[in-house]
Tab-separated table of C-alpha atoms in Angstrom:
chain	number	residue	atom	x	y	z
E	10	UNK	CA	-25.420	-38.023	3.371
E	11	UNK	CA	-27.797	-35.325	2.459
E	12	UNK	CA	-28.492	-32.177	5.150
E	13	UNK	CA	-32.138	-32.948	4.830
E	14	UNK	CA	-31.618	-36.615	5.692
E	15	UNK	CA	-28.934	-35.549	8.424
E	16	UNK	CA	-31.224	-33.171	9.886
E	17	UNK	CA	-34.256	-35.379	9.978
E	18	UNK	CA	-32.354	-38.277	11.839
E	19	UNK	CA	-31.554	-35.554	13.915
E	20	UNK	CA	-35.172	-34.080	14.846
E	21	UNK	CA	-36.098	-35.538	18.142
E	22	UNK	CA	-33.018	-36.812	19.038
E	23	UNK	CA	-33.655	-38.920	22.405
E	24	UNK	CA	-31.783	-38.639	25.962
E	25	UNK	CA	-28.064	-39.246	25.891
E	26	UNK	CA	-28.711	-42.701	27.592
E	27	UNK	CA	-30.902	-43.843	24.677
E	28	UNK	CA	-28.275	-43.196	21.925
E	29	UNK	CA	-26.193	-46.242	20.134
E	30	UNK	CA	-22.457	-46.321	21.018
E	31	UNK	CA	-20.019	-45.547	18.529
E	32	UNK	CA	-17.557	-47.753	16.880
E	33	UNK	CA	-15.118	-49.694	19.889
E	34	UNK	CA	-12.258	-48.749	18.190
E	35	UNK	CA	-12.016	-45.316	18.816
E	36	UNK	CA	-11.864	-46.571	22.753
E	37	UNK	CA	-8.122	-46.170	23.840
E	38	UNK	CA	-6.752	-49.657	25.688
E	39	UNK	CA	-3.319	-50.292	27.313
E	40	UNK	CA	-1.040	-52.411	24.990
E	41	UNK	CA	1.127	-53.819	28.600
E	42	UNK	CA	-2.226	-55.388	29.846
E	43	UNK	CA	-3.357	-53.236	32.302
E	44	UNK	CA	-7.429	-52.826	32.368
E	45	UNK	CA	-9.029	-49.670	30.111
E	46	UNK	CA	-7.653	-46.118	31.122
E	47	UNK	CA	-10.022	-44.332	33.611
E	48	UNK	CA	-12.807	-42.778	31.581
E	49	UNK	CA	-15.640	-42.166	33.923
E	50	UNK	CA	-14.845	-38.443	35.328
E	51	UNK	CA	-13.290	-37.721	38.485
E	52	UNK	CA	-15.020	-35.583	41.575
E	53	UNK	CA	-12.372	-33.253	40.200
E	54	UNK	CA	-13.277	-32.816	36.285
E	55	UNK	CA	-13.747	-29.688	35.050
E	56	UNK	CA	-17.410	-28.796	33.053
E	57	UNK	CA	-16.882	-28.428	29.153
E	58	UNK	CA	-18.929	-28.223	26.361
E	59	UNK	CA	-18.177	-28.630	22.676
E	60	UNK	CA	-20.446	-28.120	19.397
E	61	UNK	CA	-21.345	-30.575	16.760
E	62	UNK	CA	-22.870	-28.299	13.734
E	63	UNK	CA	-23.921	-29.480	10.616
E	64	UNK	CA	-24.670	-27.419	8.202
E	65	UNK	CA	-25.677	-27.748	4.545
E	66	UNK	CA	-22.873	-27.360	1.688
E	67	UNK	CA	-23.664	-26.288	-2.175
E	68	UNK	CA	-24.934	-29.716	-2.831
E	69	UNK	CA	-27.178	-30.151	-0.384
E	70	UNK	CA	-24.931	-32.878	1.544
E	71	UNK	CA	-24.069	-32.499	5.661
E	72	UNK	CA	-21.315	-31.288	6.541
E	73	UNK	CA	-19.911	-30.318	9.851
E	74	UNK	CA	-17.536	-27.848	11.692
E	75	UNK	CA	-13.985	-29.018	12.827
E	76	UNK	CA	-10.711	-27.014	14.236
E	77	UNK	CA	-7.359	-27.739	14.099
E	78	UNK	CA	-5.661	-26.118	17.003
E	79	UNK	CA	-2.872	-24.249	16.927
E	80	UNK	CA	0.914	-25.424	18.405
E	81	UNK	CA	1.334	-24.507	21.611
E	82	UNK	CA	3.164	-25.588	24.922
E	83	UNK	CA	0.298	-27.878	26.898
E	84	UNK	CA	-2.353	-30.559	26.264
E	85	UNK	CA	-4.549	-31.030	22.570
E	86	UNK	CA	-1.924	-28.790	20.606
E	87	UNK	CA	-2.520	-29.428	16.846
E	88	UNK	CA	-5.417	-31.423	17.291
E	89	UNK	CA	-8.306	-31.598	15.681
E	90	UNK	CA	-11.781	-30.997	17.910
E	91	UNK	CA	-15.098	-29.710	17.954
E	92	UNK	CA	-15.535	-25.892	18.641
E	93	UNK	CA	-15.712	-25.350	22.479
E	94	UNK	CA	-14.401	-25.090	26.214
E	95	UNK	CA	-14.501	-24.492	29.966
E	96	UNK	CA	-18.218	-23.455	31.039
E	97	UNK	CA	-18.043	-20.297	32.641
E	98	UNK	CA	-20.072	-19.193	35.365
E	99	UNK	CA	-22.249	-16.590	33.081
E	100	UNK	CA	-23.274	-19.524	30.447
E	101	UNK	CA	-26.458	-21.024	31.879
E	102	UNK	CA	-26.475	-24.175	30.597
E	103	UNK	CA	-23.911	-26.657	28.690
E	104	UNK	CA	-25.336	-25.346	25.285
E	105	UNK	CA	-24.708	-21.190	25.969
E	106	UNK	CA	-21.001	-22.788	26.789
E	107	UNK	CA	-20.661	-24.268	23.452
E	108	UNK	CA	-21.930	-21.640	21.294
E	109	UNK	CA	-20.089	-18.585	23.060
E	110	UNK	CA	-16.754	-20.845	22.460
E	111	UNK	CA	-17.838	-21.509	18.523
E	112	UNK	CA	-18.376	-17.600	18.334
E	113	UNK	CA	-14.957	-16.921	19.950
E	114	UNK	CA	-12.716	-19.376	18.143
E	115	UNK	CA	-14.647	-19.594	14.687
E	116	UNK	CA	-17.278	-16.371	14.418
E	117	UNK	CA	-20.626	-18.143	14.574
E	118	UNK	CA	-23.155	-16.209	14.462
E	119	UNK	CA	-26.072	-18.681	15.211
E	120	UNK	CA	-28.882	-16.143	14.281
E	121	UNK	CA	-27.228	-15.450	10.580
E	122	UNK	CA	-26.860	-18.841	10.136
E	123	UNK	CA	-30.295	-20.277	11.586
E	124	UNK	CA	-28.467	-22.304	14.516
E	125	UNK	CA	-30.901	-24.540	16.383
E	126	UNK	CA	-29.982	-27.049	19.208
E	127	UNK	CA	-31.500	-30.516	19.084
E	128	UNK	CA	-30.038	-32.453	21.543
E	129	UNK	CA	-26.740	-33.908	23.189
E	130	UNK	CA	-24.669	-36.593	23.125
E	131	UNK	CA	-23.314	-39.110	26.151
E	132	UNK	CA	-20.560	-37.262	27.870
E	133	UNK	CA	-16.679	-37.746	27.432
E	134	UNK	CA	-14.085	-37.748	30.134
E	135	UNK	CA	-10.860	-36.530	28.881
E	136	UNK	CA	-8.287	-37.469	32.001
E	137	UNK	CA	-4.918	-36.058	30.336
E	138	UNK	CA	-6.568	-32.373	31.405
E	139	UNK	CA	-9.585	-33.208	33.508
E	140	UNK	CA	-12.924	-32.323	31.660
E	141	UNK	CA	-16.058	-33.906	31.345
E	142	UNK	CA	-17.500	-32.574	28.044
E	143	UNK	CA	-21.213	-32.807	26.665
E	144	UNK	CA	-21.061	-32.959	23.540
E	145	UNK	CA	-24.063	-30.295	22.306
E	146	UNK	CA	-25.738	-31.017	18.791
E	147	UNK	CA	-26.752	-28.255	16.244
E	148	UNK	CA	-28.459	-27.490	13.081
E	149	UNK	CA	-27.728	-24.864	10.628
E	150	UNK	CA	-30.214	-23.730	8.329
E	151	UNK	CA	-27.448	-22.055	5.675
E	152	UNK	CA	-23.582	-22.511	5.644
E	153	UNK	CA	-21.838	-20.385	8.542
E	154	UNK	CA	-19.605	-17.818	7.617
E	155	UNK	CA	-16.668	-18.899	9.809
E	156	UNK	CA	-13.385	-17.165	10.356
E	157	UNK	CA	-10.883	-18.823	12.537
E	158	UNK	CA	-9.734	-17.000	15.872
E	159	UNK	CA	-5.934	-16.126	15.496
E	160	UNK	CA	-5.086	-17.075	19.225
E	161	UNK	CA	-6.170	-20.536	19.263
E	162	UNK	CA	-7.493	-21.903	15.745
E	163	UNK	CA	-4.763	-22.899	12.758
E	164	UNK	CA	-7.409	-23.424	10.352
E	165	UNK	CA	-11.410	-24.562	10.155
E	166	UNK	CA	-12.295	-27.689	8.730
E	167	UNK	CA	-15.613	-28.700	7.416
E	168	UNK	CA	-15.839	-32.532	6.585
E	169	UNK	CA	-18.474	-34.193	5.133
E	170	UNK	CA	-20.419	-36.351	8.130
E	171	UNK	CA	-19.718	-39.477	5.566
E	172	UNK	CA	-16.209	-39.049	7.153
E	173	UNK	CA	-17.733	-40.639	10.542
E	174	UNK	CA	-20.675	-42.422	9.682
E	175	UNK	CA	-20.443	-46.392	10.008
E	176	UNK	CA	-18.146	-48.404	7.805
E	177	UNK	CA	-15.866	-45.128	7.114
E	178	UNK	CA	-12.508	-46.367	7.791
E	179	UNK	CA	-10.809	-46.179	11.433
E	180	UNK	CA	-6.431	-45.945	11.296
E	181	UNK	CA	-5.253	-47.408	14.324
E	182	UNK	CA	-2.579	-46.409	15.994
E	183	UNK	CA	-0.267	-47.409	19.193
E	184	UNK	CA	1.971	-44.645	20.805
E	185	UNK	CA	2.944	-43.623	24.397
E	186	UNK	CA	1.349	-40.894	25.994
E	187	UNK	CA	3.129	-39.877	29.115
E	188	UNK	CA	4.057	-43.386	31.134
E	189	UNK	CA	0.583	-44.569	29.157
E	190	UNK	CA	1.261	-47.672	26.187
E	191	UNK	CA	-1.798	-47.061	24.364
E	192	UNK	CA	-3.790	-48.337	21.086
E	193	UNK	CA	-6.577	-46.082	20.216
E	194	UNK	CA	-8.511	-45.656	16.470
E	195	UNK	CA	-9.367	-42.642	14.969
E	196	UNK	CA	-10.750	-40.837	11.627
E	197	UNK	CA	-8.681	-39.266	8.725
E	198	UNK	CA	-10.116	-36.127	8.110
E	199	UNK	CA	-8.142	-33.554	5.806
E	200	UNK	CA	-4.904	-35.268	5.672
E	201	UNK	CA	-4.909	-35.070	9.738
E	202	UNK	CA	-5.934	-38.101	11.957
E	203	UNK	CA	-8.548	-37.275	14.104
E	204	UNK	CA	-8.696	-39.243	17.636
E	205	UNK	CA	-9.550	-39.311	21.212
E	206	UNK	CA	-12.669	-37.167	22.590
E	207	UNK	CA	-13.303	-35.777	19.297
E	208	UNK	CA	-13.051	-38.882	17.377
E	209	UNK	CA	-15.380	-40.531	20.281
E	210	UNK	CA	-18.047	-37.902	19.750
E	211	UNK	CA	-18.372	-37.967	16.185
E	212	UNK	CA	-18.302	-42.094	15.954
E	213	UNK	CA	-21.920	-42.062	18.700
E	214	UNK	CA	-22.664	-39.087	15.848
E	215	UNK	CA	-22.121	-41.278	13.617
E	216	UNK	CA	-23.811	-44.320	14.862
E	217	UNK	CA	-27.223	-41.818	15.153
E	218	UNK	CA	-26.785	-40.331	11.570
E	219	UNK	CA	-26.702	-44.322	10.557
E	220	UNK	CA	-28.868	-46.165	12.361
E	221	UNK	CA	-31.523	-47.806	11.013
């Protein structure tokens, strides 16, 4: 898909509620017959926010910015996900959460790189570490330059959005997850497999990039 197509789709983008669903296959479901895991967010749930900018390549197509995460002892090590984190009580809003945690684990620098929120996407409830997420939707007027934070990032990927948009191909995959059978698709993106809140947000991106 070209940026200027991406970005147009993009302009005006409506209220959360209003958006079309992403694929159902990205939804994890108990293979022992139990009903769908818990996915609305607890009185508990910690306030996240993650970023979803696309940016322009060489050609002119969309792309947009991925992390792997590095190995470490605790939930989401090695996976893939947007740039982003806990809100902190200094970020006003969901989006100053997600673009202070793209400038600490990738170096954005959203006035170099023409950076301007459009909208957001319906929230995700991650239960395995109790966040709700809003998922906060960018456009970048030139590439980024990006250099990945040695504490937490392995390495940056930058996809092109035809990775996610409808028809690209979803791997499904069963596997237990504590004392949780589950079945649950997800994208291949750079040789990795790309699943659960992440994959979730960029299938509804998806969905908006593609509809009609």
């Amino acid at each position: 898909m070209r940026f200027d197509d991406a970005a147009a789709r993009l302009a005006g983008l409506p209220a959360a509620a209003a958006l079309p669903e992403g694929p159902a296959e990205l939804m994890p479901v108990f293979t022992d017959g139990r009903l769908r895991p818990r996915l609305r967010p607890t009185t508990t749930a910690k306030p996240a926010a993650v970023l979803a900018l696309l940016f322009p390549d060489e050609a002119g197509l969309a792309r947009i910015v991925l992390t792997e995460r590095r190995t470490y002892d605790g939930h989401h090590s090695g996976e893939v996900s947007l740039p982003g984190g806990k809100a902190e009580d200094d970020d006003a809003d969901p989006a100053s959460t997600a673009l202070r945690e793209a400038r600490e684990e990738v170096g954005l620098d959203p006035v170099a790189a023409g950076v301007r929120v459009v909208g957001t996407l319906g929230e995700v409830f991650i239960p395995v570490s109790d966040f709700h997420i809003t998922p906060i939707v960018a456009i970048a007027d030139r590439a980024p330059a990006l250099v990945a934070s040695e504490a937490e990032v392995a390495r940056i990927l930058t996809p092109p959005v035809a990775a996610f948009l409808p028809g690209a191909p979803i791997e499904i995959v069963e596997r237990r997850i504590g004392d949780w059978p589950l079945r649950y698709g997800g994208y291949r993106i750079d040789g990795l497999h790309v699943w659960g809140a992440t994959a979730r947000i960029l299938g509804q991106l998806g969905a908006v990039l593609g509809a009609d």
